[in-house]
Amino acid sequence: MKVLVLGAGVIGTTCAHYLAKAGHEVTVVDRQPGPALETSLANAGGVCPSFAGPWAAPGMPLKVMRWLFARHAPLMLRPRIDPAQWRWLAAFLRNCTAERFADNKARMQRIAHYSKACLVALREETGIAYDHGTGGVLQIFRTGEELEGGHLSSRVLESFGVPHRLIDAREAKRIEPAIADAVPLAGALHLPADETGDCHMFTGKLADRLRQRGVAFQFNTTVERLLVNGGRLDGVVTDKGLLHADLTVVALASEAPFLLRPVGINLPIYPVKGYAVTLPIEREDAAPRSSVMDEHSKVMITRLGNRIRAAGVAEVGGYDRTAVPRQCETVVRTAKELFPAAATNGRAEYWAGLRPMTPDGPPYLGRTPIAGLVLNVGQGSNGWTQACGCGRIVADIVSGRPPEIDLEGLTFDRLMKPN
Ligand SMILES: Cc1cc2nc3c(=O)[nH]c(=O)nc-3n(C[C@H](O)[C@H](O)[C@H](O)COP(=O)(O)OP(=O)(O)OC[C@H]3O[C@@H](n4cnc5c(N)ncnc54)[C@H](O)[C@@H]3O)c2cc1C
């Protein structure tokens, strides 16, 4: 079958890999000059099924209220005259109940663990190296209240059978010895099965490999409109002309709703902006061995080869991608506080990206009511973690094979239920 994949981020490119592997003739289209140049460019680098879960959680509305008045808050709300933003926020609040959280968490855990297994298999099959590590993630708690949250997380992890250990400060320092003594540690949660790696490097190398195997990449091409006739996708209008295929996969992250709304598909995906800084490591012994998630600032600091990447902050405020210095500062501050001597003089690269977030958490995968139109969108803050699993599932659906995991709550049908 001739398949078009719209979007060459980590989601579109991994999906192209599984589609090509299933024997389809694949073309990937993107407005950028190369793969993974938008949200997949400089994320925190965590492949973390252990963390996978919705941000809409019991207690979150109260936390958000508190953060509204904090100077360096992990989450910021910038209200806009945009009905999509308000609809998204209302749906987010509706999903903060214990019952909905439990359902959404289970769905995200299902896809994330499956995805990690797919990534490991892909890595073994292709030999692609992407500054990856298998050293796990250490989530650190600075206060008693945060540690209390860690106990709650531990019970949830227990119920999903995720390997983890709640540990004291001394043990945490044994795992990540470079954490500065000045940082107060009430305890930590060690998640040994999680991995790390450079999402942009992975996607670029995978795209190179796909090109060698006959997958076409059409870059510098903006998708403008979807043509639907008689309930079937008839073509894709781009600034370089009309494209036709037997089937089209939409992997356009936060931009997907703009193309889908005019054809009657109202996806509740809204961008949540995040920031990152990448620094060259100057002192090996002063850098993280693997990855540290600071629960206090919600900033994650990860080793990627000879660099460290610190990323965090969540800003619900529209589609601007500027790396605003003040927000980057929140991320840099945490990195310097935790690992003060790791990188002092090197050139810092600042970045901002838009997480394509659904209000309830899980992505939208698979067929739509429009024949020939398939979704692979809304992976939010977990897209690197979920990419291989989502790509494999979509390729299986397209190829008429039953996906290997239960898709309850992960497909278009969920849109039909009030959320
Ligand atoms: C600060 C931050 C930290 C993060 N940390 C992690 C992490 O540690 N672990 C994790 O799993 N996830 C993380 N994420 C989330 C992860 O980066 C995203 O979920 C993932 O990159 C989304 O991939 P994507 O392919 O859907 O989006 P993108 O990479 O943005 O790809 C979409 C593509 O569509 C193209 N496009 C859009 N509109 C058009 C159009 N009209 N025409 C043509 N092309 C178009 C874009 O150019 C882009 O290449 C983080 C995100 C942020 C912002």
Tab-separated table of C-alpha atoms and ligand atoms in Angstrom:
chain	number	residue	atom	x	y	z
A	1	MET	CA	0.000	0.000	0.000
A	2	LYS	CA	1.127	3.581	-0.677
A	3	VAL	CA	1.246	5.397	2.683
A	4	LEU	CA	1.876	9.083	3.424
A	5	VAL	CA	3.145	10.001	6.878
A	6	LEU	CA	2.593	13.667	7.715
A	7	GLY	CA	5.271	14.771	10.194
A	8	ALA	CA	8.915	13.679	10.530
A	9	GLY	CA	9.212	14.023	14.296
A	10	VAL	CA	10.053	10.981	16.398
A	11	ILE	CA	6.427	9.839	16.102
A	12	GLY	CA	6.162	10.073	12.301
A	13	THR	CA	9.634	8.676	11.638
A	14	THR	CA	9.293	5.622	13.890
A	15	CYS	CA	5.870	5.006	12.386
A	16	ALA	CA	7.459	5.147	8.904
A	17	HIS	CA	9.980	2.534	10.075
A	18	TYR	CA	7.285	0.035	11.095
A	19	LEU	CA	5.192	0.775	7.988
A	20	ALA	CA	8.176	0.175	5.694
A	21	LYS	CA	9.041	-2.983	7.620
A	22	ALA	CA	5.488	-4.200	7.004
A	23	GLY	CA	6.103	-3.798	3.273
A	24	HIS	CA	4.354	-0.509	2.517
A	25	GLU	CA	5.621	2.164	0.144
A	26	VAL	CA	6.155	5.114	2.492
A	27	THR	CA	6.631	8.857	1.959
A	28	VAL	CA	7.208	11.151	4.945
A	29	VAL	CA	6.328	14.849	4.576
A	30	ASP	CA	7.545	17.664	6.826
A	31	ARG	CA	7.773	21.441	6.678
A	32	GLN	CA	11.253	21.437	8.216
A	33	PRO	CA	14.489	20.776	6.265
A	34	GLY	CA	15.190	17.554	8.240
A	35	PRO	CA	13.736	15.094	10.728
A	36	ALA	CA	12.972	15.894	14.402
A	37	LEU	CA	13.549	19.634	14.235
A	38	GLU	CA	10.523	20.667	16.313
A	39	THR	CA	9.365	19.045	19.600
A	40	SER	CA	11.595	15.997	19.119
A	41	LEU	CA	14.731	18.159	18.897
A	42	ALA	CA	15.927	18.659	22.479
A	43	ASN	CA	13.583	16.996	24.961
A	44	ALA	CA	14.756	15.708	28.344
A	45	GLY	CA	15.940	12.455	26.803
A	46	GLY	CA	14.057	10.170	29.162
A	47	VAL	CA	12.580	6.909	27.908
A	48	CYS	CA	10.616	6.521	31.088
A	49	PRO	CA	7.681	4.124	31.122
A	50	SER	CA	7.807	4.207	34.921
A	51	PHE	CA	6.756	7.864	34.918
A	52	ALA	CA	4.172	7.563	32.155
A	53	GLY	CA	0.921	8.938	33.436
A	54	PRO	CA	-1.465	11.833	32.968
A	55	TRP	CA	-0.724	15.286	34.325
A	56	ALA	CA	-4.437	15.566	35.088
A	57	ALA	CA	-4.356	14.026	38.564
A	58	PRO	CA	-6.113	14.462	41.907
A	59	GLY	CA	-4.532	17.421	43.710
A	60	MET	CA	-3.267	18.997	40.479
A	61	PRO	CA	-5.834	21.879	40.416
A	62	LEU	CA	-4.645	22.959	43.883
A	63	LYS	CA	-0.975	22.738	42.890
A	64	VAL	CA	-1.651	24.804	39.762
A	65	MET	CA	-3.346	27.492	41.897
A	66	ARG	CA	-0.267	27.593	44.143
A	67	TRP	CA	2.148	27.766	41.204
A	68	LEU	CA	0.217	30.699	39.683
A	69	PHE	CA	1.858	32.925	42.284
A	70	ALA	CA	5.359	31.407	42.317
A	71	ARG	CA	8.299	33.064	40.503
A	72	HIS	CA	9.919	29.879	39.165
A	73	ALA	CA	6.835	27.673	38.881
A	74	PRO	CA	7.018	24.345	37.031
A	75	LEU	CA	3.614	25.058	35.463
A	76	MET	CA	2.353	28.379	34.140
A	77	LEU	CA	-0.967	29.351	32.701
A	78	ARG	CA	-1.047	32.174	30.162
A	79	PRO	CA	-4.730	32.711	29.356
A	80	ARG	CA	-5.504	33.569	25.740
A	81	ILE	CA	-8.610	34.479	23.793
A	82	ASP	CA	-8.651	31.027	22.301
A	83	PRO	CA	-11.662	28.730	22.823
A	84	ALA	CA	-9.404	25.699	22.167
A	85	GLN	CA	-7.302	26.626	25.199
A	86	TRP	CA	-10.327	26.997	27.485
A	87	ARG	CA	-11.931	23.795	26.238
A	88	TRP	CA	-8.647	21.980	26.833
A	89	LEU	CA	-8.297	23.408	30.357
A	90	ALA	CA	-11.889	22.478	31.245
A	91	ALA	CA	-11.332	18.915	29.983
A	92	PHE	CA	-8.026	18.773	31.896
A	93	LEU	CA	-9.821	19.704	35.151
A	94	ARG	CA	-12.564	17.129	34.519
A	95	ASN	CA	-9.850	14.466	34.266
A	96	CYS	CA	-8.341	15.273	37.676
A	97	THR	CA	-10.622	12.835	39.548
A	98	ALA	CA	-9.116	9.717	41.145
A	99	GLU	CA	-11.177	7.435	38.914
A	100	ARG	CA	-10.206	9.081	35.616
A	101	PHE	CA	-6.594	9.358	36.714
A	102	ALA	CA	-6.498	5.606	37.417
A	103	ASP	CA	-7.990	4.768	33.993
A	104	ASN	CA	-5.697	7.133	32.087
A	105	LYS	CA	-2.615	6.066	34.026
A	106	ALA	CA	-3.349	2.408	33.194
A	107	ARG	CA	-3.710	3.269	29.489
A	108	MET	CA	-0.456	5.237	29.424
A	109	GLN	CA	1.432	2.583	31.345
A	110	ARG	CA	0.237	-0.040	28.866
A	111	ILE	CA	1.506	1.850	25.830
A	112	ALA	CA	4.719	3.099	27.465
A	113	HIS	CA	6.009	-0.305	28.629
A	114	TYR	CA	5.114	-1.849	25.281
A	115	SER	CA	6.913	1.014	23.559
A	116	LYS	CA	10.103	0.559	25.534
A	117	ALA	CA	10.166	-3.115	24.569
A	118	CYS	CA	9.713	-2.077	20.912
A	119	LEU	CA	12.574	0.453	21.229
A	120	VAL	CA	14.924	-2.169	22.691
A	121	ALA	CA	14.044	-4.554	19.838
A	122	LEU	CA	14.516	-1.799	17.223
A	123	ARG	CA	17.895	-0.901	18.732
A	124	GLU	CA	19.030	-4.517	18.619
A	125	GLU	CA	17.769	-4.952	15.065
A	126	THR	CA	19.269	-1.758	13.623
A	127	GLY	CA	22.292	-1.132	15.841
A	128	ILE	CA	21.393	2.568	15.972
A	129	ALA	CA	23.349	4.411	18.693
A	130	TYR	CA	21.919	7.645	20.063
A	131	ASP	CA	23.954	8.546	23.182
A	132	HIS	CA	21.668	6.203	25.044
A	133	GLY	CA	22.015	4.797	28.515
A	134	THR	CA	20.255	2.117	30.529
A	135	GLY	CA	21.095	3.463	33.981
A	136	GLY	CA	17.542	4.269	35.086
A	137	VAL	CA	16.138	7.450	36.597
A	138	LEU	CA	16.473	8.785	40.122
A	139	GLN	CA	13.535	10.939	41.227
A	140	ILE	CA	14.687	13.067	44.140
A	141	PHE	CA	12.523	14.587	46.891
A	142	ARG	CA	13.709	17.642	48.777
A	143	THR	CA	10.885	17.967	51.314
A	144	GLY	CA	8.802	15.685	53.510
A	145	GLU	CA	5.728	16.569	51.473
A	146	GLU	CA	7.457	15.530	48.228
A	147	LEU	CA	8.615	12.304	49.866
A	148	GLU	CA	5.016	11.642	50.917
A	149	GLY	CA	4.128	11.945	47.197
A	150	GLY	CA	6.928	9.465	46.510
A	151	HIS	CA	5.245	6.933	48.843
A	152	LEU	CA	2.000	7.394	46.893
A	153	SER	CA	3.843	6.925	43.567
A	154	SER	CA	5.467	3.813	44.969
A	155	ARG	CA	2.043	2.272	45.685
A	156	VAL	CA	0.901	3.070	42.120
A	157	LEU	CA	4.122	1.620	40.659
A	158	GLU	CA	3.613	-1.462	42.821
A	159	SER	CA	0.127	-1.959	41.391
A	160	PHE	CA	1.547	-1.845	37.823
A	161	GLY	CA	4.434	-4.159	38.699
A	162	VAL	CA	7.048	-1.489	37.829
A	163	PRO	CA	10.464	-2.171	39.400
A	164	HIS	CA	11.357	0.640	41.800
A	165	ARG	CA	12.887	1.357	45.209
A	166	LEU	CA	12.162	4.132	47.695
A	167	ILE	CA	15.548	4.986	49.134
A	168	ASP	CA	17.145	7.371	51.627
A	169	ALA	CA	19.511	10.250	50.853
A	170	ARG	CA	22.654	8.185	51.385
A	171	GLU	CA	21.564	5.518	48.912
A	172	ALA	CA	20.507	8.225	46.421
A	173	LYS	CA	24.017	9.712	46.623
A	174	ARG	CA	25.477	6.285	46.002
A	175	ILE	CA	23.500	6.047	42.747
A	176	GLU	CA	24.191	9.636	41.652
A	177	PRO	CA	27.300	10.695	43.643
A	178	ALA	CA	27.646	14.065	41.911
A	179	ILE	CA	24.439	15.545	43.352
A	180	ALA	CA	25.629	18.596	45.311
A	181	ASP	CA	25.766	18.228	49.109
A	182	ALA	CA	23.970	21.569	49.414
A	183	VAL	CA	20.791	20.075	47.936
A	184	PRO	CA	18.543	18.865	50.774
A	185	LEU	CA	17.483	15.261	50.109
A	186	ALA	CA	14.500	13.828	51.988
A	187	GLY	CA	14.665	10.654	49.911
A	188	ALA	CA	14.395	9.372	46.358
A	189	LEU	CA	12.667	6.898	44.130
A	190	HIS	CA	14.947	4.808	41.952
A	191	LEU	CA	13.487	3.528	38.676
A	192	PRO	CA	16.171	1.187	37.320
A	193	ALA	CA	14.301	0.025	34.204
A	194	ASP	CA	13.995	3.464	32.599
A	195	GLU	CA	16.395	4.543	29.876
A	196	THR	CA	17.873	7.704	28.407
A	197	GLY	CA	18.862	8.827	24.934
A	198	ASP	CA	18.964	11.650	22.420
A	199	CYS	CA	15.623	11.663	20.619
A	200	HIS	CA	16.855	13.898	17.772
A	201	MET	CA	19.930	11.735	17.144
A	202	PHE	CA	17.793	8.568	17.174
A	203	THR	CA	15.239	10.012	14.755
A	204	GLY	CA	17.927	11.359	12.400
A	205	LYS	CA	19.769	8.038	12.250
A	206	LEU	CA	16.543	6.110	11.772
A	207	ALA	CA	15.532	8.473	8.945
A	208	ASP	CA	18.948	7.934	7.242
A	209	ARG	CA	18.468	4.202	7.447
A	210	LEU	CA	14.922	4.425	6.108
A	211	ARG	CA	16.084	6.533	3.159
A	212	GLN	CA	18.614	3.819	2.284
A	213	ARG	CA	15.767	1.316	2.354
A	214	GLY	CA	13.584	3.271	-0.048
A	215	VAL	CA	11.431	5.438	2.226
A	216	ALA	CA	11.022	8.903	0.655
A	217	PHE	CA	11.366	12.029	2.813
A	218	GLN	CA	9.847	15.156	1.351
A	219	PHE	CA	11.167	18.019	3.497
A	220	ASN	CA	10.489	21.778	3.260
A	221	THR	CA	6.900	20.910	2.435
A	222	THR	CA	4.039	22.399	4.416
A	223	VAL	CA	0.767	20.514	4.600
A	224	GLU	CA	-2.022	23.023	4.071
A	225	ARG	CA	-5.257	21.077	3.816
A	226	LEU	CA	-6.810	17.626	3.716
A	227	LEU	CA	-9.193	16.893	0.842
A	228	VAL	CA	-12.129	14.714	1.824
A	229	ASN	CA	-14.716	13.444	-0.631
A	230	GLY	CA	-17.605	11.132	0.191
A	231	GLY	CA	-16.162	10.203	3.578
A	232	ARG	CA	-12.748	9.276	2.123
A	233	LEU	CA	-9.433	11.131	2.145
A	234	ASP	CA	-8.851	12.105	-1.452
A	235	GLY	CA	-5.566	13.951	-1.208
A	236	VAL	CA	-3.257	16.156	0.844
A	237	VAL	CA	-2.755	19.746	-0.301
A	238	THR	CA	0.779	21.028	0.328
A	239	ASP	CA	2.647	24.168	-0.714
A	240	LYS	CA	4.518	21.937	-3.197
A	241	GLY	CA	1.426	20.399	-4.769
A	242	LEU	CA	-1.216	17.748	-4.199
A	243	LEU	CA	-0.187	14.380	-2.758
A	244	HIS	CA	-2.154	11.142	-3.077
A	245	ALA	CA	-1.847	7.842	-1.224
A	246	ASP	CA	-3.951	4.843	-0.265
A	247	LEU	CA	-3.625	5.861	3.346
A	248	THR	CA	-2.356	8.900	5.270
A	249	VAL	CA	-1.038	8.943	8.848
A	250	VAL	CA	-1.250	12.280	10.676
A	251	ALA	CA	1.747	12.693	13.023
A	252	LEU	CA	1.737	16.490	13.189
A	253	ALA	CA	1.825	16.893	16.980
A	254	SER	CA	0.268	20.190	18.190
A	255	GLU	CA	-0.510	21.313	14.628
A	256	ALA	CA	-2.750	18.308	13.887
A	257	PRO	CA	-6.005	19.952	15.090
A	258	PHE	CA	-5.622	22.787	12.545
A	259	LEU	CA	-5.734	20.307	9.661
A	260	LEU	CA	-8.246	17.917	11.156
A	261	ARG	CA	-10.844	20.445	12.393
A	262	PRO	CA	-11.925	21.519	8.866
A	263	VAL	CA	-12.650	17.859	8.012
A	264	GLY	CA	-14.795	17.388	11.115
A	265	ILE	CA	-12.295	15.804	13.523
A	266	ASN	CA	-11.956	17.879	16.672
A	267	LEU	CA	-8.950	16.574	18.547
A	268	PRO	CA	-8.496	18.114	22.005
A	269	ILE	CA	-4.730	18.553	21.604
A	270	TYR	CA	-3.148	21.749	22.899
A	271	PRO	CA	0.542	22.732	23.117
A	272	VAL	CA	2.216	22.821	26.516
A	273	LYS	CA	5.532	24.573	26.105
A	274	GLY	CA	8.698	23.317	27.773
A	275	TYR	CA	12.297	24.501	27.935
A	276	ALA	CA	15.679	22.811	27.795
A	277	VAL	CA	19.344	23.619	28.028
A	278	THR	CA	22.163	21.418	26.731
A	279	LEU	CA	25.692	21.805	28.055
A	280	PRO	CA	28.962	20.036	27.268
A	281	ILE	CA	30.248	18.093	30.288
A	282	GLU	CA	33.535	19.490	31.567
A	283	ARG	CA	34.039	17.331	34.639
A	284	GLU	CA	32.949	13.712	34.307
A	285	ASP	CA	32.877	13.081	38.057
A	286	ALA	CA	30.647	16.126	38.626
A	287	ALA	CA	27.974	15.116	36.088
A	288	PRO	CA	24.976	12.792	36.484
A	289	ARG	CA	25.701	9.155	35.685
A	290	SER	CA	22.256	8.663	34.167
A	291	SER	CA	19.226	10.858	34.864
A	292	VAL	CA	17.848	12.775	37.834
A	293	MET	CA	14.288	14.050	38.061
A	294	ASP	CA	14.020	16.845	40.625
A	295	GLU	CA	10.482	16.644	41.991
A	296	HIS	CA	10.795	20.137	43.489
A	297	SER	CA	11.329	22.010	40.202
A	298	LYS	CA	10.013	19.206	37.916
A	299	VAL	CA	13.247	19.564	35.953
A	300	MET	CA	14.939	16.437	34.591
A	301	ILE	CA	18.704	16.368	34.139
A	302	THR	CA	20.062	13.673	31.880
A	303	ARG	CA	23.458	12.618	30.613
A	304	LEU	CA	23.526	12.251	26.842
A	305	GLY	CA	27.033	11.059	25.980
A	306	ASN	CA	29.386	13.931	26.775
A	307	ARG	CA	26.555	16.442	27.292
A	308	ILE	CA	23.970	17.100	29.940
A	309	ARG	CA	20.454	18.073	29.065
A	310	ALA	CA	18.189	19.757	31.621
A	311	ALA	CA	14.532	20.184	30.667
A	312	GLY	CA	11.281	21.128	32.282
A	313	VAL	CA	8.660	23.862	32.801
A	314	ALA	CA	5.117	23.643	31.469
A	315	GLU	CA	3.518	26.721	29.980
A	316	VAL	CA	-0.051	26.551	28.715
A	317	GLY	CA	-0.021	29.651	26.546
A	318	GLY	CA	-0.310	29.030	22.827
A	319	TYR	CA	1.961	28.191	19.930
A	320	ASP	CA	4.972	30.462	20.432
A	321	ARG	CA	8.233	28.469	20.345
A	322	THR	CA	10.643	31.171	21.536
A	323	ALA	CA	13.155	30.039	24.155
A	324	VAL	CA	12.311	32.874	26.596
A	325	PRO	CA	15.461	33.512	28.716
A	326	ARG	CA	13.539	33.828	32.008
A	327	GLN	CA	11.968	30.371	31.639
A	328	CYS	CA	15.255	28.814	30.488
A	329	GLU	CA	16.680	30.209	33.721
A	330	THR	CA	14.396	27.918	35.783
A	331	VAL	CA	15.916	24.922	34.037
A	332	VAL	CA	19.516	26.184	34.196
A	333	ARG	CA	19.123	27.047	37.894
A	334	THR	CA	18.151	23.463	38.769
A	335	ALA	CA	20.996	22.002	36.716
A	336	LYS	CA	23.524	24.301	38.427
A	337	GLU	CA	22.070	23.631	41.868
A	338	LEU	CA	22.243	19.853	41.482
A	339	PHE	CA	25.443	19.509	39.457
A	340	PRO	CA	27.303	22.815	39.989
A	341	ALA	CA	30.699	21.751	38.649
A	342	ALA	CA	29.576	19.557	35.729
A	343	ALA	CA	29.506	22.261	33.091
A	344	THR	CA	30.581	25.751	33.979
A	345	ASN	CA	32.139	27.399	30.947
A	346	GLY	CA	30.779	25.583	27.916
A	347	ARG	CA	28.327	27.092	25.482
A	348	ALA	CA	24.779	26.481	26.649
A	349	GLU	CA	22.214	25.715	23.948
A	350	TYR	CA	18.737	26.909	24.841
A	351	TRP	CA	15.611	25.448	23.346
A	352	ALA	CA	11.839	25.470	23.710
A	353	GLY	CA	9.338	22.954	22.355
A	354	LEU	CA	5.593	22.346	22.402
A	355	ARG	CA	4.354	19.123	23.975
A	356	PRO	CA	1.287	17.960	22.016
A	357	MET	CA	-0.918	17.300	25.049
A	358	THR	CA	-4.324	15.688	25.290
A	359	PRO	CA	-6.226	16.793	28.405
A	360	ASP	CA	-6.601	13.225	29.698
A	361	GLY	CA	-3.081	12.020	28.815
A	362	PRO	CA	-3.133	9.146	26.275
A	363	PRO	CA	-2.513	9.727	22.554
A	364	TYR	CA	-4.940	9.112	19.683
A	365	LEU	CA	-3.959	6.137	17.549
A	366	GLY	CA	-5.480	4.436	14.523
A	367	ARG	CA	-8.350	4.848	12.114
A	368	THR	CA	-10.804	7.761	11.983
A	369	PRO	CA	-14.339	7.889	10.518
A	370	ILE	CA	-12.687	9.249	7.331
A	371	ALA	CA	-11.533	6.303	5.218
A	372	GLY	CA	-7.806	6.436	4.514
A	373	LEU	CA	-7.051	8.818	7.406
A	374	VAL	CA	-5.170	7.454	10.424
A	375	LEU	CA	-3.963	9.199	13.610
A	376	ASN	CA	-0.708	8.990	15.537
A	377	VAL	CA	-0.846	12.138	17.686
A	378	GLY	CA	-1.062	13.584	21.189
A	379	GLN	CA	1.852	11.820	22.911
A	380	GLY	CA	2.349	14.932	25.076
A	381	SER	CA	5.179	14.857	27.598
A	382	ASN	CA	5.933	11.196	26.783
A	383	GLY	CA	6.369	11.106	23.029
A	384	TRP	CA	9.942	9.835	22.986
A	385	THR	CA	8.953	7.097	25.420
A	386	GLN	CA	5.862	6.129	23.414
A	387	ALA	CA	7.141	6.569	19.854
A	388	CYS	CA	8.117	2.995	18.955
A	389	GLY	CA	5.002	1.448	20.493
A	390	CYS	CA	2.675	3.928	18.788
A	391	GLY	CA	4.460	3.460	15.455
A	392	ARG	CA	4.210	-0.310	15.685
A	393	ILE	CA	0.515	-0.195	16.656
A	394	VAL	CA	-0.384	2.137	13.777
A	395	ALA	CA	1.578	-0.002	11.297
A	396	ASP	CA	-0.242	-3.101	12.557
A	397	ILE	CA	-3.639	-1.411	12.175
A	398	VAL	CA	-2.777	-0.196	8.664
A	399	SER	CA	-1.568	-3.686	7.708
A	400	GLY	CA	-4.699	-5.389	9.063
A	401	ARG	CA	-2.787	-7.151	11.852
A	402	PRO	CA	-4.120	-7.158	15.419
A	403	PRO	CA	-1.999	-4.837	17.592
A	404	GLU	CA	-0.068	-6.594	20.341
A	405	ILE	CA	-1.661	-4.603	23.188
A	406	ASP	CA	-5.231	-3.719	24.106
A	407	LEU	CA	-6.103	-0.340	22.550
A	408	GLU	CA	-8.905	0.521	24.980
A	409	GLY	CA	-8.778	4.283	25.584
A	410	LEU	CA	-6.055	4.886	22.980
A	411	THR	CA	-8.140	5.257	19.823
A	412	PHE	CA	-10.475	7.725	18.150
A	413	ASP	CA	-13.508	6.087	19.894
A	414	ARG	CA	-12.498	7.899	23.076
A	415	LEU	CA	-13.479	11.187	21.393
A	416	MET	CA	-17.045	9.946	21.178
A	417	LYS	CA	-17.247	9.702	24.978
A	418	PRO	CA	-17.459	12.914	27.039
A	419	ASN	CA	-14.145	13.743	28.700
B	1	LIG	C1	10.857	20.315	27.464
B	1	LIG	C2	10.385	18.960	26.981
B	1	LIG	C3	10.902	17.810	27.564
B	1	LIG	C4	10.443	16.556	27.151
B	1	LIG	N1	11.005	15.438	27.690
B	1	LIG	C5	10.595	14.210	27.286
B	1	LIG	C6	11.189	13.038	27.825
B	1	LIG	O1	12.122	13.095	28.607
B	1	LIG	N2	10.704	11.853	27.431
B	1	LIG	C7	9.670	11.742	26.535
B	1	LIG	O2	9.233	10.634	26.262
B	1	LIG	N3	9.125	12.829	25.974
B	1	LIG	C8	9.554	14.058	26.320
B	1	LIG	N4	9.005	15.183	25.781
B	1	LIG	C9	7.920	15.017	24.810
B	1	LIG	C10	8.398	14.655	23.426
B	1	LIG	O3	9.474	15.479	23.052
B	1	LIG	C11	7.238	14.800	22.433
B	1	LIG	O4	6.111	14.086	22.879
B	1	LIG	C12	7.625	14.272	21.056
B	1	LIG	O5	8.805	14.878	20.604
B	1	LIG	C13	6.488	14.531	20.069
B	1	LIG	O6	6.889	14.026	18.843
B	1	LIG	P1	6.067	14.348	17.528
B	1	LIG	O7	6.737	13.628	16.433
B	1	LIG	O8	4.620	14.126	17.766
B	1	LIG	O9	6.227	15.936	17.374
B	1	LIG	P2	7.302	16.749	16.526
B	1	LIG	O10	8.667	16.283	16.792
B	1	LIG	O11	7.014	18.192	16.760
B	1	LIG	O12	6.943	16.345	15.047
B	1	LIG	C14	5.860	16.888	14.336
B	1	LIG	C15	6.377	17.259	12.968
B	1	LIG	O13	5.309	17.772	12.204
B	1	LIG	C16	5.811	18.800	11.382
B	1	LIG	N5	4.690	19.668	11.003
B	1	LIG	C17	3.816	20.297	11.807
B	1	LIG	N6	2.890	20.945	11.072
B	1	LIG	C18	3.196	20.721	9.783
B	1	LIG	C19	2.589	21.095	8.549
B	1	LIG	N7	1.486	21.834	8.507
B	1	LIG	N8	3.162	20.656	7.407
B	1	LIG	C20	4.270	19.885	7.423
B	1	LIG	N9	4.883	19.498	8.552
B	1	LIG	C21	4.347	19.913	9.719
B	1	LIG	C22	6.849	19.504	12.229
B	1	LIG	O14	7.797	20.157	11.449
B	1	LIG	C23	7.438	18.356	13.031
B	1	LIG	O15	8.634	17.868	12.468
B	1	LIG	C24	9.438	16.448	26.144
B	1	LIG	C25	8.946	17.612	25.548
B	1	LIG	C26	9.413	18.861	25.944
B	1	LIG	C27	8.884	20.091	25.273
